Coordinates of C-alpha atoms in Angstrom, one line a residue:
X146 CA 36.4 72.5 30.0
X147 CA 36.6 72.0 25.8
X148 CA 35.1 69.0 25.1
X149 CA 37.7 67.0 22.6
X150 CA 36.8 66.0 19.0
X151 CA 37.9 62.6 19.1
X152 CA 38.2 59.8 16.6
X153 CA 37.3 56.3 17.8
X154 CA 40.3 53.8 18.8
X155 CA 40.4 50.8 16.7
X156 CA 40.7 48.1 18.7
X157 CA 41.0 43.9 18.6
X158 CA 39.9 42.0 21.6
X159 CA 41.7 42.5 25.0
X160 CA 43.1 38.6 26.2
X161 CA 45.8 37.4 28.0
X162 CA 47.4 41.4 28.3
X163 CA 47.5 41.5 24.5
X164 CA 45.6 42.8 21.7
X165 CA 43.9 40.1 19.7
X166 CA 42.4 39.5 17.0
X167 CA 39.1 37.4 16.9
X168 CA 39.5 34.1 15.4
X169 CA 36.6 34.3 12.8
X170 CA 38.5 38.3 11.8
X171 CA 34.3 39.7 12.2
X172 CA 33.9 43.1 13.6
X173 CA 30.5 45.2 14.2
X174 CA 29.7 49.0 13.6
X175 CA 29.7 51.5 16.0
X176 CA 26.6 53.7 15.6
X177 CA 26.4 57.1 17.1
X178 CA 22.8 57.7 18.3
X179 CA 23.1 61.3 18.0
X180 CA 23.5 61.0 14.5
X181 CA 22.8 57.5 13.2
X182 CA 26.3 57.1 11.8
X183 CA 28.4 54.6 11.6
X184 CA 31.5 56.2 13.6
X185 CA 34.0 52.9 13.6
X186 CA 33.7 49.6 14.9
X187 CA 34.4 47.2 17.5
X188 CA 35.8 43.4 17.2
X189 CA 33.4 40.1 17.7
X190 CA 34.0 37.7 19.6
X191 CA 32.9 33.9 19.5
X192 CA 32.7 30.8 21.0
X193 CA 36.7 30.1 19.8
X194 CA 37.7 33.6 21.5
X195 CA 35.9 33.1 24.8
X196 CA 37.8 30.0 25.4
X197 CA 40.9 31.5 24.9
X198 CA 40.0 33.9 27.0
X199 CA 38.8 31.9 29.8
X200 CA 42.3 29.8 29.5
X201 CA 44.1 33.2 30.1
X202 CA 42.1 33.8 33.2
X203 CA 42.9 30.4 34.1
X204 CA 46.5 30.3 33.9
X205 CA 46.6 34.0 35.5
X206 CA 45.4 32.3 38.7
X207 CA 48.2 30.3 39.0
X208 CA 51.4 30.2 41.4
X209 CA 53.5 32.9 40.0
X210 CA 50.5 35.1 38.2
X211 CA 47.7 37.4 39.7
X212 CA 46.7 34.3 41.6
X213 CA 49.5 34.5 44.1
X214 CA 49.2 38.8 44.6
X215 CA 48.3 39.5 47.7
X216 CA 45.4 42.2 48.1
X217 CA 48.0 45.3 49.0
X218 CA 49.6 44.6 45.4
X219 CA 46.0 44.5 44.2
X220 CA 45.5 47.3 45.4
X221 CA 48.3 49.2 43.8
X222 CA 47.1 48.4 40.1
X223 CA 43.7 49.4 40.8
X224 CA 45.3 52.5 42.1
X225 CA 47.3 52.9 39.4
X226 CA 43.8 52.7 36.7
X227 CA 42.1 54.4 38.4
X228 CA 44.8 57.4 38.1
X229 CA 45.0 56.6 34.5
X230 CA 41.3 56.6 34.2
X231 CA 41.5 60.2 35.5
X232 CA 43.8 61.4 33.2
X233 CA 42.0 60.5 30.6
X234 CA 39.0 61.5 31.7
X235 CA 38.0 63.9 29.0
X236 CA 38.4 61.4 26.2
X237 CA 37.1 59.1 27.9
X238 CA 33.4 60.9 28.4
X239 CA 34.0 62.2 24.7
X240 CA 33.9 58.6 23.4
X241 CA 31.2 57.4 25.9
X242 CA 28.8 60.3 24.8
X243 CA 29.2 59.6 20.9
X244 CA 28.5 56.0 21.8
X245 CA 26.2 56.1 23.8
X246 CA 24.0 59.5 23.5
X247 CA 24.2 60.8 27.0
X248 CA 24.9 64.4 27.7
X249 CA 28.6 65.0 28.1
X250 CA 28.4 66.3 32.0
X251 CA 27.2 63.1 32.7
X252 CA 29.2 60.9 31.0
X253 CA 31.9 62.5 33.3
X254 CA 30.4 62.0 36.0
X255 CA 30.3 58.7 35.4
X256 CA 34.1 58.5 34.6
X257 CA 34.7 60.4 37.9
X258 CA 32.9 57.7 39.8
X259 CA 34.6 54.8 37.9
X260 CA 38.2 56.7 39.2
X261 CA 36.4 56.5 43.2
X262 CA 35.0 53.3 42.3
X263 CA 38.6 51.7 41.7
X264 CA 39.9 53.8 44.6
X265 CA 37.4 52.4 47.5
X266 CA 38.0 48.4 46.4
X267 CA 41.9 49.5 46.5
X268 CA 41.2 49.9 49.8
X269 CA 39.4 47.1 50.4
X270 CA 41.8 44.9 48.7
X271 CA 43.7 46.1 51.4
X272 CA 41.9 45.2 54.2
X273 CA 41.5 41.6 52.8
X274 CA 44.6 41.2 53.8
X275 CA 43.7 41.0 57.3
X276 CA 40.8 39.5 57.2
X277 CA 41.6 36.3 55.4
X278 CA 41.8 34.2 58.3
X279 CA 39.0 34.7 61.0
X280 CA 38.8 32.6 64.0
X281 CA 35.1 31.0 64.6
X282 CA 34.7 30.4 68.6
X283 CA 33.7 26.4 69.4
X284 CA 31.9 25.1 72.1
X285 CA 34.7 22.1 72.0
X286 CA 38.9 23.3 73.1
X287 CA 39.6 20.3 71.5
X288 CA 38.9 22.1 68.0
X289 CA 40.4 25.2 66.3
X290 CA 38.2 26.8 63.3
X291 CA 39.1 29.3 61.2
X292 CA 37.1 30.9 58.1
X293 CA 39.4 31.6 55.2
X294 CA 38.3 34.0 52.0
X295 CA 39.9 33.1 48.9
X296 CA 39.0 34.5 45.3
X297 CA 36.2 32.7 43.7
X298 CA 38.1 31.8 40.3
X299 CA 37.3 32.6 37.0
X300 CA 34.2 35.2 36.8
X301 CA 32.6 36.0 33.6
X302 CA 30.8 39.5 34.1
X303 CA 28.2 41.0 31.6
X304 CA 27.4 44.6 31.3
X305 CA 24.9 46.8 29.9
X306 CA 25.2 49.7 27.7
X307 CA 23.5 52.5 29.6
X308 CA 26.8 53.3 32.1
X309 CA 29.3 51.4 29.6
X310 CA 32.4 52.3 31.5
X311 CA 30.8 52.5 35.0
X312 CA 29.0 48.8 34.9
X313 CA 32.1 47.8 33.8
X314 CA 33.8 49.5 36.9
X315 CA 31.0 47.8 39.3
X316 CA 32.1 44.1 38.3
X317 CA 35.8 44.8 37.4
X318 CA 37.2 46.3 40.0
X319 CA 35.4 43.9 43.3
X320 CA 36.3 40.8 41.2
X321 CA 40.2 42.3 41.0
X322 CA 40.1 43.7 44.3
X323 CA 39.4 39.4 45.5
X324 CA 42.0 38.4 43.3
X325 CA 39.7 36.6 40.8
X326 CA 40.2 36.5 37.0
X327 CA 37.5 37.9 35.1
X328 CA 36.3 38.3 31.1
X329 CA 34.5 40.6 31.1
X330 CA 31.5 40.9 27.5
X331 CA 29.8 44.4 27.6
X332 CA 26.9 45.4 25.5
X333 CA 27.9 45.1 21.8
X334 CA 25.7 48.8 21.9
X335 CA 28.1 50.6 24.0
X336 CA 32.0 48.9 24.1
X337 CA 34.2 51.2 23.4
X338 CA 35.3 52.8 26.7
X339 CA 35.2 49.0 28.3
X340 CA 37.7 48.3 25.5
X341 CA 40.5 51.5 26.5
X342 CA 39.9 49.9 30.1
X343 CA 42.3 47.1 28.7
X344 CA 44.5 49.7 26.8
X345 CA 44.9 51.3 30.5
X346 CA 45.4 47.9 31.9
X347 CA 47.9 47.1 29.6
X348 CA 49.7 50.8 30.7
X349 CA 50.1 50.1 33.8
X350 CA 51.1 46.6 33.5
X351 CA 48.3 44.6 35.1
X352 CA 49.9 40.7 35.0
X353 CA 48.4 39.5 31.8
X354 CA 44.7 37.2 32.0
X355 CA 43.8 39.2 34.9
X356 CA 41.2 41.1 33.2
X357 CA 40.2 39.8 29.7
X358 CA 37.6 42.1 27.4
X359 CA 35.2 40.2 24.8
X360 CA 33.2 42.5 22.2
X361 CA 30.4 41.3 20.4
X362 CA 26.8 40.3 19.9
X363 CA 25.5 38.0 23.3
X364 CA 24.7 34.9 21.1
X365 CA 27.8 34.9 19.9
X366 CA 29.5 35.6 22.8
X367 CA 27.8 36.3 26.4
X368 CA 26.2 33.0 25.8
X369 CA 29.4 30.3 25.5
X370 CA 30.7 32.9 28.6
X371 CA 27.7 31.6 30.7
X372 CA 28.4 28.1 29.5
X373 CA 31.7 27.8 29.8
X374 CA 32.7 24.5 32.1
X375 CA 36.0 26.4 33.7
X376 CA 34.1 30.0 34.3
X377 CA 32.7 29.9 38.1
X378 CA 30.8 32.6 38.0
X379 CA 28.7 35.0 36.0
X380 CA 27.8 38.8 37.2
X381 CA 25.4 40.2 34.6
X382 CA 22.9 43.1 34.6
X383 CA 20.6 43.8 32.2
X384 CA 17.2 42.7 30.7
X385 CA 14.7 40.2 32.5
X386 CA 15.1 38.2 29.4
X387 CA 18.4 37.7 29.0
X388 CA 18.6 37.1 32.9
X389 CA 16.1 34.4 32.4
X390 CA 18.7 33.0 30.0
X391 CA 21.8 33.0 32.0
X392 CA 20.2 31.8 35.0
X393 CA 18.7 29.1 33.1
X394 CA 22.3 28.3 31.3
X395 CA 24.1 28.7 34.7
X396 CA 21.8 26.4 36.3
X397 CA 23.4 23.3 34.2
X398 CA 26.8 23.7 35.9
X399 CA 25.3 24.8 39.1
X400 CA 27.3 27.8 38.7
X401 CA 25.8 30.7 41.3
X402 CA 24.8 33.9 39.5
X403 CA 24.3 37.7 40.4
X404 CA 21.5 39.7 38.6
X405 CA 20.6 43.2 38.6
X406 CA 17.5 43.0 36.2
X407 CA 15.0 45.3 35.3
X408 CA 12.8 48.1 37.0
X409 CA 9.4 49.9 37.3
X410 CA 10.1 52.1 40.4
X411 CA 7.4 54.3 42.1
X412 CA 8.1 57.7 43.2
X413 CA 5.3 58.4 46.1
X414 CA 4.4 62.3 46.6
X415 CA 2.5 63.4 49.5
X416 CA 0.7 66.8 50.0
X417 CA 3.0 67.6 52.8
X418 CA 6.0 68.3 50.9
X419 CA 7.3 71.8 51.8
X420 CA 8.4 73.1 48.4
X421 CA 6.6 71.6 45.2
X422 CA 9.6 72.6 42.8
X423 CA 12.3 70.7 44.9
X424 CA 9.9 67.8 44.5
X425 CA 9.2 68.2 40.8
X426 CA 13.0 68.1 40.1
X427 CA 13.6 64.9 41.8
X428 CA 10.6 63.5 39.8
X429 CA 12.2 64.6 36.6
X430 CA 15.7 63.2 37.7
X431 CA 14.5 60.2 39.3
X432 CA 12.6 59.6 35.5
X433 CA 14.8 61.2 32.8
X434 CA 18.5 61.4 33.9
X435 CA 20.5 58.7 31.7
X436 CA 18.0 59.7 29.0
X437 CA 15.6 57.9 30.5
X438 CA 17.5 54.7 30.3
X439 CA 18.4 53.2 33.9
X440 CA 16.8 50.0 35.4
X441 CA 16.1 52.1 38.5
X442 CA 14.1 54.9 37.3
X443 CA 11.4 56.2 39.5
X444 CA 9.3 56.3 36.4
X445 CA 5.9 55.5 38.4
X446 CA 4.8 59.2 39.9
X447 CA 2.0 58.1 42.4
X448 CA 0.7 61.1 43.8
X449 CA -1.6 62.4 46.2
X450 CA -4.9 63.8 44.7
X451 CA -5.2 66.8 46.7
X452 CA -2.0 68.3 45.2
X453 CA -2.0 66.5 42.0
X454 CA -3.1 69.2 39.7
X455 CA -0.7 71.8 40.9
X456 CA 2.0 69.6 40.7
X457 CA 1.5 68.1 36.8
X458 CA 1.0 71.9 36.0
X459 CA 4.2 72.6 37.5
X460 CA 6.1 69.6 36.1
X461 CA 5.4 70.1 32.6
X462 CA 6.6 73.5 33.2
X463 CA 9.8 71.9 34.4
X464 CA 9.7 69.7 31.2
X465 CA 9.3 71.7 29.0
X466 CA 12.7 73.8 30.3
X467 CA 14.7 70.5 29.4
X468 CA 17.3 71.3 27.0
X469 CA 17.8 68.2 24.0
X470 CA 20.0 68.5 22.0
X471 CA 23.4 67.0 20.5
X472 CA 24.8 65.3 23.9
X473 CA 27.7 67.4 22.8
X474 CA 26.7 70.8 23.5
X475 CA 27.1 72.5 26.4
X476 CA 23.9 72.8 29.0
X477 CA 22.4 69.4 27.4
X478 CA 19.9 67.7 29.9
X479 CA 18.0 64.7 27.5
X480 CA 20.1 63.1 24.6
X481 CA 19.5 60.4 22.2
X482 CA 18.5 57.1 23.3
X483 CA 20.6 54.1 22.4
X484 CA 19.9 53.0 18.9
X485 CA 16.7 52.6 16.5
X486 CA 15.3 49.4 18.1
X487 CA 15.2 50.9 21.8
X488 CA 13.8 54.4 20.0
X489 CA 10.7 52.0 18.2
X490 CA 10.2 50.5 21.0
X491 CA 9.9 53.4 23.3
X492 CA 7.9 55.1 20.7
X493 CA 5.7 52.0 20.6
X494 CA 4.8 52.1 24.3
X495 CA 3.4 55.4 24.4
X496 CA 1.6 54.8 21.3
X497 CA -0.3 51.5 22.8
X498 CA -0.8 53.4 26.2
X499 CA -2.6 56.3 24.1
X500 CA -4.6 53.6 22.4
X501 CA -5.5 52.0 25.6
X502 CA -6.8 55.4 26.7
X503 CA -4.2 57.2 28.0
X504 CA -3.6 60.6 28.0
X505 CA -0.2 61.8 26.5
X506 CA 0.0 65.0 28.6
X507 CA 3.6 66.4 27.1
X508 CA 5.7 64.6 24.4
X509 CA 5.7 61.3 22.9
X510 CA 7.1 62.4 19.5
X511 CA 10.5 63.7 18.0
X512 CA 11.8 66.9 19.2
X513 CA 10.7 69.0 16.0
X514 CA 14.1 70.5 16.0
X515 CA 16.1 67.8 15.8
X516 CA 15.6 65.5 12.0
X517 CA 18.4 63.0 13.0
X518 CA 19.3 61.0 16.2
X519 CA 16.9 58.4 18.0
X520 CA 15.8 61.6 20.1
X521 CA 12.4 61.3 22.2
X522 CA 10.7 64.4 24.0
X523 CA 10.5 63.6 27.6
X524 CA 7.1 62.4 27.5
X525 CA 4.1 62.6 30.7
X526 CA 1.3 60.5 30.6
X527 CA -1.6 60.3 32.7
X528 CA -5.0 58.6 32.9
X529 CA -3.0 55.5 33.2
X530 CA -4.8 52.5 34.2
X531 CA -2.8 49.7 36.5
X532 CA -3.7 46.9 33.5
X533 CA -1.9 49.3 30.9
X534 CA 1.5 48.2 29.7
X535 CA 2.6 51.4 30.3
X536 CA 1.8 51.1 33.7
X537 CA 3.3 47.2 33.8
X538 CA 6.3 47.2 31.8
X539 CA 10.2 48.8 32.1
X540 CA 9.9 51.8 29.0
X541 CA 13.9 52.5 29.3
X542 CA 13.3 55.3 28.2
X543 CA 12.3 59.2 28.8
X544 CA 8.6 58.3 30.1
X545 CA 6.9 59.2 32.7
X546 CA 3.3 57.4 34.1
X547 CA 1.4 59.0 36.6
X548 CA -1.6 57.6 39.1
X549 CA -3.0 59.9 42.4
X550 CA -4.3 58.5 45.5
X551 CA -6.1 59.5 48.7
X552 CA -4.7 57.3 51.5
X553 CA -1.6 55.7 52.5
X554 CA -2.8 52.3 52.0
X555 CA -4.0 52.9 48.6
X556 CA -0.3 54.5 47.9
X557 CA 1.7 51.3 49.1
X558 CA -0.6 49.2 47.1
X559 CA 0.2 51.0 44.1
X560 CA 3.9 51.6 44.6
X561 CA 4.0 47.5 45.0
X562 CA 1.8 46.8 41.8
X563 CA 4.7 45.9 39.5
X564 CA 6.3 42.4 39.6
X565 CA 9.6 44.4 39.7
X566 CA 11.2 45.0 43.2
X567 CA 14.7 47.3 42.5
X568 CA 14.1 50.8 44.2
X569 CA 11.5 52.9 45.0
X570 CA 11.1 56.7 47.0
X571 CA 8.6 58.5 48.7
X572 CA 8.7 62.3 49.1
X573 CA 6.9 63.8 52.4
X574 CA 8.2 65.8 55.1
X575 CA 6.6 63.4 57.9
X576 CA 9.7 60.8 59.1
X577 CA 7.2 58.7 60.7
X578 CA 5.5 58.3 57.8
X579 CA 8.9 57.7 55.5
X580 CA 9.5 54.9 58.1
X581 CA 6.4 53.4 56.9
X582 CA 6.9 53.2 53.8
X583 CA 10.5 52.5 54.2
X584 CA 9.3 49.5 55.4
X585 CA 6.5 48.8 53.3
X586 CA 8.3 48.7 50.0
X587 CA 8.8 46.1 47.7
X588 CA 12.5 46.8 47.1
X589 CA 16.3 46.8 47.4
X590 CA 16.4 50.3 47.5
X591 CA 14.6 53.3 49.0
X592 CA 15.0 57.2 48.8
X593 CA 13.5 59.5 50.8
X594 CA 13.4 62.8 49.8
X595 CA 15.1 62.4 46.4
X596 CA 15.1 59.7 43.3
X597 CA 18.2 58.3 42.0
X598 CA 21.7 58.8 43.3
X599 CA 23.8 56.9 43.8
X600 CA 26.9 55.9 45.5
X601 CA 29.4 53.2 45.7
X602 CA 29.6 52.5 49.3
X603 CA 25.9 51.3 50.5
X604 CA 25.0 47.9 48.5
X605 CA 22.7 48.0 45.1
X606 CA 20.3 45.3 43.9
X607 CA 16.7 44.3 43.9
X608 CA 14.3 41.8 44.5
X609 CA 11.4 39.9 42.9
X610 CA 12.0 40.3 39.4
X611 CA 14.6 42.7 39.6
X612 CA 17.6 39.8 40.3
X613 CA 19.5 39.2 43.2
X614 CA 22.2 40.0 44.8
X615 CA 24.2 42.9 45.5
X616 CA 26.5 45.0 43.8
X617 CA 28.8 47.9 45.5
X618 CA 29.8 48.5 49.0
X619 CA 31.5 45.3 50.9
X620 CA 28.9 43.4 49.5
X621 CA 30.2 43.3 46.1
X622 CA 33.5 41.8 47.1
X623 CA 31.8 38.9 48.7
X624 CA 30.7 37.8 45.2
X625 CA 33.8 37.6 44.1
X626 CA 35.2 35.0 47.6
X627 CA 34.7 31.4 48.0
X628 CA 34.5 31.2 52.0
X629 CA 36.1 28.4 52.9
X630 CA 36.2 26.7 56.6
X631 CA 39.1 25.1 57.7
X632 CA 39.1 22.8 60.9
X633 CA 42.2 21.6 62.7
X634 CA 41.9 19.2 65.9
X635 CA 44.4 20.4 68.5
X636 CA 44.0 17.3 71.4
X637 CA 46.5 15.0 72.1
X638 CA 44.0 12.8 73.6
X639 CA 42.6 10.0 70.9
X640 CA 39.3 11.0 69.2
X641 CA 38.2 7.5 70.6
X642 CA 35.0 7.1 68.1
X643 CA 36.3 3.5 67.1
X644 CA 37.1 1.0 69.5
X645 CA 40.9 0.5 69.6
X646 CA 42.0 -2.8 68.3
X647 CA 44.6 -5.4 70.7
X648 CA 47.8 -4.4 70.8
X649 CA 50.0 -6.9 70.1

């Protein structure tokens, strides 16, 4: 398929099922990060837009708005984006590759799993509809009980900037398919396909304050959507931070929270695997698909001594194969990262871990071929120490750190030396031994035999300091539904607690 030269959509702010524009009139650039130009820009929002939008979400739960749909009609306007979604799907990947730097195939990947995404909470929009009012069995006939899911109310959702568009989908379309009204404030980095999600909402005539789209800077913006006294619930992923923040803001209203937070993920190799380049490839997706940039990377290689050398020899064989280039061009496998502070940083990093005395095996610099764009070369480093930073901290970035061991014990220790918890994988031919370690890990997640895909069915989220909660799957609809218990006494007889007074 041609990949379409595309302009960028000048847009306002997305409230109440109108274009808007923000009351302060300020707007911020759009930088491409294969390029470092300035290709347009988006609106930004402040404390005076959020509250207009959160009124709009307000009144679009009322009596004769989105509030009173039930979830088959729900279900027909997600239907009905995520047709719209498809048919745009090459612009759409066009506009999320020039803003956000990843390889085109990928980008459209990602737009075909926001069309599936939107599809499978149809569904389950759907099914609410039955499932609305389940009886609870008492140990008293006197009693009837019935649980009853209704949607949560007002949800402010905050997304990140590595899966603009697909984020988006993860909070959006659960928090429709309950019926709740959301604003939704993605990265100021990477907005512009999160902002034709309200140009295809406004297509297909989703009732206006349903979904309402904030641009702009989080101080500006994320931050009065924590605090607002009428949101009543905040979905956010991204840094440890800024999750820090929210949680810290939500906590004055009592207002519950979900957070998918940051990563260090080990990928475990044993000696048993039965073929060393099926391995290698998972090591390199697990590490440097997104560019690099995705909270889950596997981008701790723990691997077993005995096989270690022929393995690294191997893998930087495989590495250096990697085509970089402009995300643009066909065959692309590692594109820009996001923008000049992420590409310092990342660049920092392997700098202090060479400092520290480790061993920059492959990259670590600019692709020599490339004199403009935040480009990295994916980089390997070994000799890495557990007290490094490189070891410690989330990179976000193309970087690979790599440790051997001997035993099993030795492995789980090191796979659960990071105070992150979101996934982890193990690669070995032995089940039993999978099981183990299954078991053993520190995390939400766990692959076996592979690093990194993903699906929307099975849940996604972490633990320790990689948030909580869970996003996709059934589980994501239940952040979005107040569960509320409703008890009706069925006797004729008298409840007889009090005594009963004379009767005259």
């Amino acid at each position: 398929m041609a990949i379409p030269n595309m302009q960028i959509p000048s847009r306002q702010l997305f409230i109440d099922g109108e274009w808007r524009e923000p009351v302060k009139k300020n707007r911020l650039p759009v930088i491409n990060p294969a390029t470092e130009e300035i290709i347009g820009y988006i609106p930004a929002a402040t404390a005076e837009d959020v509250d207009i939008a959160v009124k709009a979400a307000r009144r679009a739960l009322g009596r004769n708005g989105w509030g009173s749909t039930t979830g088959a009609q729900r279900a027909k306007f997600l239907r009905a984006i995520a047709a719209k979604v498809l048919e745009k799907r090459p612009e759409l990947a066009t506009l999320e590759t020039i803003d956000n730097g990843k390889p085109w195939f990928e980008a459209a990947s990602d737009i075909d799993d926001v069309v599936a995404c939107f599809e499978y909470y149809a569904d389950l929009a759907e099914a609410l509809d039955s499932k609305n009012k389940t009886e609870v069995k008492l140990h008293l006939d006197s009693f009837k009980t019935h649980v009853y899911k209704e949607p949560l109310g007002v949800v402010g959702l905050i997304t990140p900037w590595n899966y603009p568009l697909l984020m988006t989908t993860w909070k959006v379309a659960p928090a429709l398919a309950a019926g709740c009204a959301a604003v939704l404030k993605p990265s100021e980095l990477a907005s512009i396909t999160s902002l034709e999600l309200g140009e295809i909402c406004r297509e297909v005539g989703l009732p206006p304050g349903a979904l309402n789209i904030l641009t702009g800077l989080g101080h500006e913006a994320g931050s009065p959507l924590v605090s607002h006294p009428d949101v009543d619930k905040i979905a956010f992923t991204g840094s440890g931070p800024t999750g820090i923040k929210i949680m810290t803001a939500a906590a004055q209203l009592v207002k519950p929270v979900t957070l998918e937070l940051g990563g260090k993920s080990p990928i475990v190799v044993f000696d048993d695997i039965p073929n060393i380049d099926i391995a290698v490839e998972w090591t390199l997706f697990g590490c440097f698909w997104t560019n690099g940039q995705i909270c889950s990377a596997t981008s701790r290689l723990i691997i077993q001594d005995t096989i270690a050398s022929q393995f690294l020899d191997r893998l930087l064989e495989w590495t250096k194969n990697i085509k970089i280039s402009d995300p643009l061009e066909e065959d692309c496998k590692l594109g820009p990262v996001i923008s000049r502070g992420q590409y310092e940083k990342v660049l920092k990093l392997i700098s202090t871990a060479k400092n520290e005395g480790a061993t920059i095996l492959y990259g670590g610099e600019r692709p020599q071929h490339l004199k403009k764009g935040y480009y990295i070369q994916p980089t390997i480093i070994t000799d890495v120490d557990t007290s490094m930073e490189i070891w410690k901290e989330e990179v976000f970035g193309p970087v690979l750190c790599v440790k051997t061991f001997k035993t099993e014990e030795e492995a789980i220790e090191l796979a659960n030396d990071t105070k992150y918890g979101l996934g982890a994988a193990i690669l070995s031919k032995d089940l039993d031994r999978c099981e183990r370690f299954t078991k053993a890990f520190q995390s939400g997640i766990v692959w076996i035999n592979c690093s990194q895909p993903c699906f929307w069915q099975p849940p996604w989220g972490g633990k320790k300091r990689s948030g909580f909660g869970r996003e996709l799957g059934e589980w994501s609809l239940e952040n979005y539904l107040n569960i509320k218990q409703v008890t009706q006494y069925v006797s004729d007889e008298p409840w007889a607690f009090y005594k009963s007074p004379s009767k005259l």
